[in-house]
PDB file of C-alpha atoms in Angstrom:
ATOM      1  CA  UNK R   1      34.323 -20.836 -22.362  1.00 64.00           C
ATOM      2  CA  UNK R   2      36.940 -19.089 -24.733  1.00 83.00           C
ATOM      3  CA  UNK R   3      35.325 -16.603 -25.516  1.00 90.00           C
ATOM      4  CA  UNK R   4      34.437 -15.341 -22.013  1.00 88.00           C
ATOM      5  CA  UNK R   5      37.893 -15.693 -20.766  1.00 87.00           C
ATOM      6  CA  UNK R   6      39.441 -13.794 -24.473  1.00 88.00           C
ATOM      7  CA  UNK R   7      36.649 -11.156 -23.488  1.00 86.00           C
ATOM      8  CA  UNK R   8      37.535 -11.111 -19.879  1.00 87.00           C
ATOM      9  CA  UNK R   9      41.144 -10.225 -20.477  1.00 85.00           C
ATOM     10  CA  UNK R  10      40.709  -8.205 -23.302  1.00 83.00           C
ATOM     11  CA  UNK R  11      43.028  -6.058 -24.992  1.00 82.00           C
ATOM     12  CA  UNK R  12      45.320  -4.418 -22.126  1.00 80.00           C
ATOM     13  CA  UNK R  13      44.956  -0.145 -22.461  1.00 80.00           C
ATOM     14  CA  UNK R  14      47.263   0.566 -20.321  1.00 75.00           C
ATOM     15  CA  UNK R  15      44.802   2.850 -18.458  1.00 80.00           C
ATOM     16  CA  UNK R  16      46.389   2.542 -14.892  1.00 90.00           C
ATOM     17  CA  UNK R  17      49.129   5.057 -14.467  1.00 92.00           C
ATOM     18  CA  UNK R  18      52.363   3.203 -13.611  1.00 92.00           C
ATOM     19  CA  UNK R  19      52.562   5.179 -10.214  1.00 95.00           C
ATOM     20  CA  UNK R  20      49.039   3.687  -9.476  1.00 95.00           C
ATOM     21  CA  UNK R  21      49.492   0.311 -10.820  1.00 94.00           C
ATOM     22  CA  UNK R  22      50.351  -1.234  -7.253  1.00 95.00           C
ATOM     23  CA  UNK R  23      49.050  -4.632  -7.522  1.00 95.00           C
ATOM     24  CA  UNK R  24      51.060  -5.284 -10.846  1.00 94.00           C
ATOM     25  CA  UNK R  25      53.883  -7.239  -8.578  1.00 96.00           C
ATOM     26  CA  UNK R  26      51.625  -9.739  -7.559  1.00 96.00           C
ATOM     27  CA  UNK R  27      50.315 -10.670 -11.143  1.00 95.00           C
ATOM     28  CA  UNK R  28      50.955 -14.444 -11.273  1.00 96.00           C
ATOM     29  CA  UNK R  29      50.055 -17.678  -9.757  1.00 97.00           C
ATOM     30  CA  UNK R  30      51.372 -17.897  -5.635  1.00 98.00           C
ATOM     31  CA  UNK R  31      51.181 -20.865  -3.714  1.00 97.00           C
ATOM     32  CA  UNK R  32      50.898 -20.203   0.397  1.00 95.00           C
ATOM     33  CA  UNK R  33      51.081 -22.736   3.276  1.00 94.00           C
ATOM     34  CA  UNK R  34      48.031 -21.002   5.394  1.00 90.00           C
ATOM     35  CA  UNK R  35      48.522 -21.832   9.450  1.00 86.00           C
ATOM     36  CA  UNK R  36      45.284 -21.440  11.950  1.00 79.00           C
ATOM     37  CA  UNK R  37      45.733 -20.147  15.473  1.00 72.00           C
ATOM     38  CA  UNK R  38      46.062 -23.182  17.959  1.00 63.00           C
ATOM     39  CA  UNK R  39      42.446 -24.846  18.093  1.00 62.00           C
ATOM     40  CA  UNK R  40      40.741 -23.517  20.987  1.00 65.00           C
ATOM     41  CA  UNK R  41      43.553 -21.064  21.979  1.00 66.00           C
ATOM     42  CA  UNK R  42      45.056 -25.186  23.035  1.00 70.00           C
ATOM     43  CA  UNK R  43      48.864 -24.824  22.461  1.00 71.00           C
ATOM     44  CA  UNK R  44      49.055 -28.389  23.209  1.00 72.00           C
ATOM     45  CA  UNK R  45      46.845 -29.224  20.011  1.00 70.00           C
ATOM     46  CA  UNK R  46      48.931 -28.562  16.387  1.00 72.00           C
ATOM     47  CA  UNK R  47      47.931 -25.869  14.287  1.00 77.00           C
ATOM     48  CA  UNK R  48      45.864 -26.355  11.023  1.00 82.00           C
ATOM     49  CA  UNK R  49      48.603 -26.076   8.532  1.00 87.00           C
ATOM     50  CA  UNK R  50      46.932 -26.016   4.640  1.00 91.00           C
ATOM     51  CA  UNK R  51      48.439 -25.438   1.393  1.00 95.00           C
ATOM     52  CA  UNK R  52      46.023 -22.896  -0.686  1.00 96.00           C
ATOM     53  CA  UNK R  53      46.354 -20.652  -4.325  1.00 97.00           C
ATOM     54  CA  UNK R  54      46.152 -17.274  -5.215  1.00 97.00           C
ATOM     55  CA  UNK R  55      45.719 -15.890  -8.461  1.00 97.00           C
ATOM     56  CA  UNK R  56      46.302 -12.557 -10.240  1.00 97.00           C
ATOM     57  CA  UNK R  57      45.354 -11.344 -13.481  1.00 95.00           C
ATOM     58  CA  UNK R  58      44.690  -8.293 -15.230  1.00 94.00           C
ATOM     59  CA  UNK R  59      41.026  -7.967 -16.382  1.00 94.00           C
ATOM     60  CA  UNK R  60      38.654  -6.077 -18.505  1.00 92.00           C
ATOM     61  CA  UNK R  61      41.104  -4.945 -20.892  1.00 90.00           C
ATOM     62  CA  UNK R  62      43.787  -4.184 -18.084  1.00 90.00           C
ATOM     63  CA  UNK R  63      41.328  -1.622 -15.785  1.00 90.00           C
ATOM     64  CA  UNK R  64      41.179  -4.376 -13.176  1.00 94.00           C
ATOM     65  CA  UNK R  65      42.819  -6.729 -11.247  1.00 95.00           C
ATOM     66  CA  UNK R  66      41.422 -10.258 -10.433  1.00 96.00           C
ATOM     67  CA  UNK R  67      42.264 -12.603  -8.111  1.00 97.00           C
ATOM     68  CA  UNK R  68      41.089 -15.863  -6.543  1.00 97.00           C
ATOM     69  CA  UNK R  69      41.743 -17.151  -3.119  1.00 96.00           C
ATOM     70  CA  UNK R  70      41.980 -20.536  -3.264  1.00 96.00           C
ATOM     71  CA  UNK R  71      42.271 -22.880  -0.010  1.00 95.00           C
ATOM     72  CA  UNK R  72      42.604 -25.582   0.690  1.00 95.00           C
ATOM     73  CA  UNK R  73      44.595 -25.989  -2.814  1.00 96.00           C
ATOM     74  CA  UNK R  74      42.966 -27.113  -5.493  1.00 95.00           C
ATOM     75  CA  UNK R  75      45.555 -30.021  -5.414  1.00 94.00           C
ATOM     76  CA  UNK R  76      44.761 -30.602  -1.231  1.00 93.00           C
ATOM     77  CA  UNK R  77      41.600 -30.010  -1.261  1.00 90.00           C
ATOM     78  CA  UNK R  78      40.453 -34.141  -1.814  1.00 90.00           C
ATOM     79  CA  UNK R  79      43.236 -35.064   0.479  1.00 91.00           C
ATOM     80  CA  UNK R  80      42.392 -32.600   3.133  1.00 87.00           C
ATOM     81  CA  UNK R  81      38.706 -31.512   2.847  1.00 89.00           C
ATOM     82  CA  UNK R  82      37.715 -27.886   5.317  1.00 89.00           C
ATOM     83  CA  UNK R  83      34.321 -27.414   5.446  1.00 86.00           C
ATOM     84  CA  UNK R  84      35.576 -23.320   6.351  1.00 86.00           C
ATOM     85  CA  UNK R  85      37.992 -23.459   2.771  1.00 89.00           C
ATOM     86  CA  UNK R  86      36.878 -20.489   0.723  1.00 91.00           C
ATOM     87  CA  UNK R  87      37.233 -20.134  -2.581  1.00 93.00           C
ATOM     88  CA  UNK R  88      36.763 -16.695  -3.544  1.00 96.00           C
ATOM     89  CA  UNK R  89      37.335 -13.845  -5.990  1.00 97.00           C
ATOM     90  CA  UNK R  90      38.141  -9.939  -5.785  1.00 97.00           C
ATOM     91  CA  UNK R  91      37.871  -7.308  -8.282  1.00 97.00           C
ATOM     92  CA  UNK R  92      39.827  -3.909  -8.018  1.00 97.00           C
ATOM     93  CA  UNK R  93      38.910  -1.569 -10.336  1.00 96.00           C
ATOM     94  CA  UNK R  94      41.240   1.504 -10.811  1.00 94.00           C
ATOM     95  CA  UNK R  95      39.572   4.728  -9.878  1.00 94.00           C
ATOM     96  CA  UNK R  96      41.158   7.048 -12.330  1.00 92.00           C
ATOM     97  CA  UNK R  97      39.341  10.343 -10.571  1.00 95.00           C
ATOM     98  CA  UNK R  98      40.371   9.119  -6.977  1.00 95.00           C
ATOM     99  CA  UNK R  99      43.682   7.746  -8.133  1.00 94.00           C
ATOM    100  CA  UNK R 100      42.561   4.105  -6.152  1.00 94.00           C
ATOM    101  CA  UNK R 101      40.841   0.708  -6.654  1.00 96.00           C
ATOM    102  CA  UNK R 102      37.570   0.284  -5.952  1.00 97.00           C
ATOM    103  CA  UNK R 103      36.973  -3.477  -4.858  1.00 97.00           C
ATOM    104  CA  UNK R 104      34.480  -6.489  -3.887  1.00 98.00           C
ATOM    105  CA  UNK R 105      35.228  -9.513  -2.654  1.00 97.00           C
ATOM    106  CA  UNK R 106      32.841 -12.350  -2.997  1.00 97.00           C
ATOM    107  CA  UNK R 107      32.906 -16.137  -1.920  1.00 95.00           C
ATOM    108  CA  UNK R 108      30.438 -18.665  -1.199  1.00 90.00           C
ATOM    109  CA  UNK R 109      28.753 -16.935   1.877  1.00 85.00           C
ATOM    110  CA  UNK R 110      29.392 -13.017   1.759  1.00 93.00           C
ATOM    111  CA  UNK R 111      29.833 -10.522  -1.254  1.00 94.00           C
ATOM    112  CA  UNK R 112      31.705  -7.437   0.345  1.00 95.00           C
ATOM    113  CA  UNK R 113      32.324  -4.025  -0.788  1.00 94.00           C
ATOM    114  CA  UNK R 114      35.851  -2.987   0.459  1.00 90.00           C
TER     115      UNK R 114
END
């Protein structure tokens, strides 16, 4: 598994103009407490309050940005099991003709082009 994860980082080039580079301020590990809408639209019933991960990393020697959604928490998710968590992934890619990312998002049930 080394290898794929030295070859999945790679060897930054520094090919995304500093202008363009707009996801660089969320590089890093971020812990969120996610909240639901009241079940049923009851406000009398609590809201589903969950603690979940996301994760951001430059990839393929710096072109992209990677991240994983991650909820419940890796940590919560025994404690507090959602059949609806997702754990998923995106990829932006930076578009150096359009000067943007192109992106999919996949998880267990869709794969998206955004």
């Amino acid at each position: 598994m080394d290898n794929f994860i030295e070859a999945l980082y790679g060897q930054p080039e520094g090919t995304i103009p500093e202008e363009y580079d707009w996801f660089a301020p969320l590089l890093g590990d971020w812990e969120f407490d996610y909240k639901d809408k009241f079940i049923d639209g009851d406000h009398n019933r609590p809201q589903r309050q969950l603690k979940g991960e996301w994760i951001f990393r430059r990839v393929l020697n710096g072109i992209g940005i990677e991240d994983m959604f991650i909820c419940p928490s890796r940590a919560t998710r025994e404690t507090s099991p959602q059949p609806d968590g997702e754990y998923g992934v995106g990829l932006r890619i930076y578009n150096s003709k359009t000067h943007c990312y192109d992106m999919v998002y996949a998880c267990k049930s869709k794969f998206t082009n955004l």
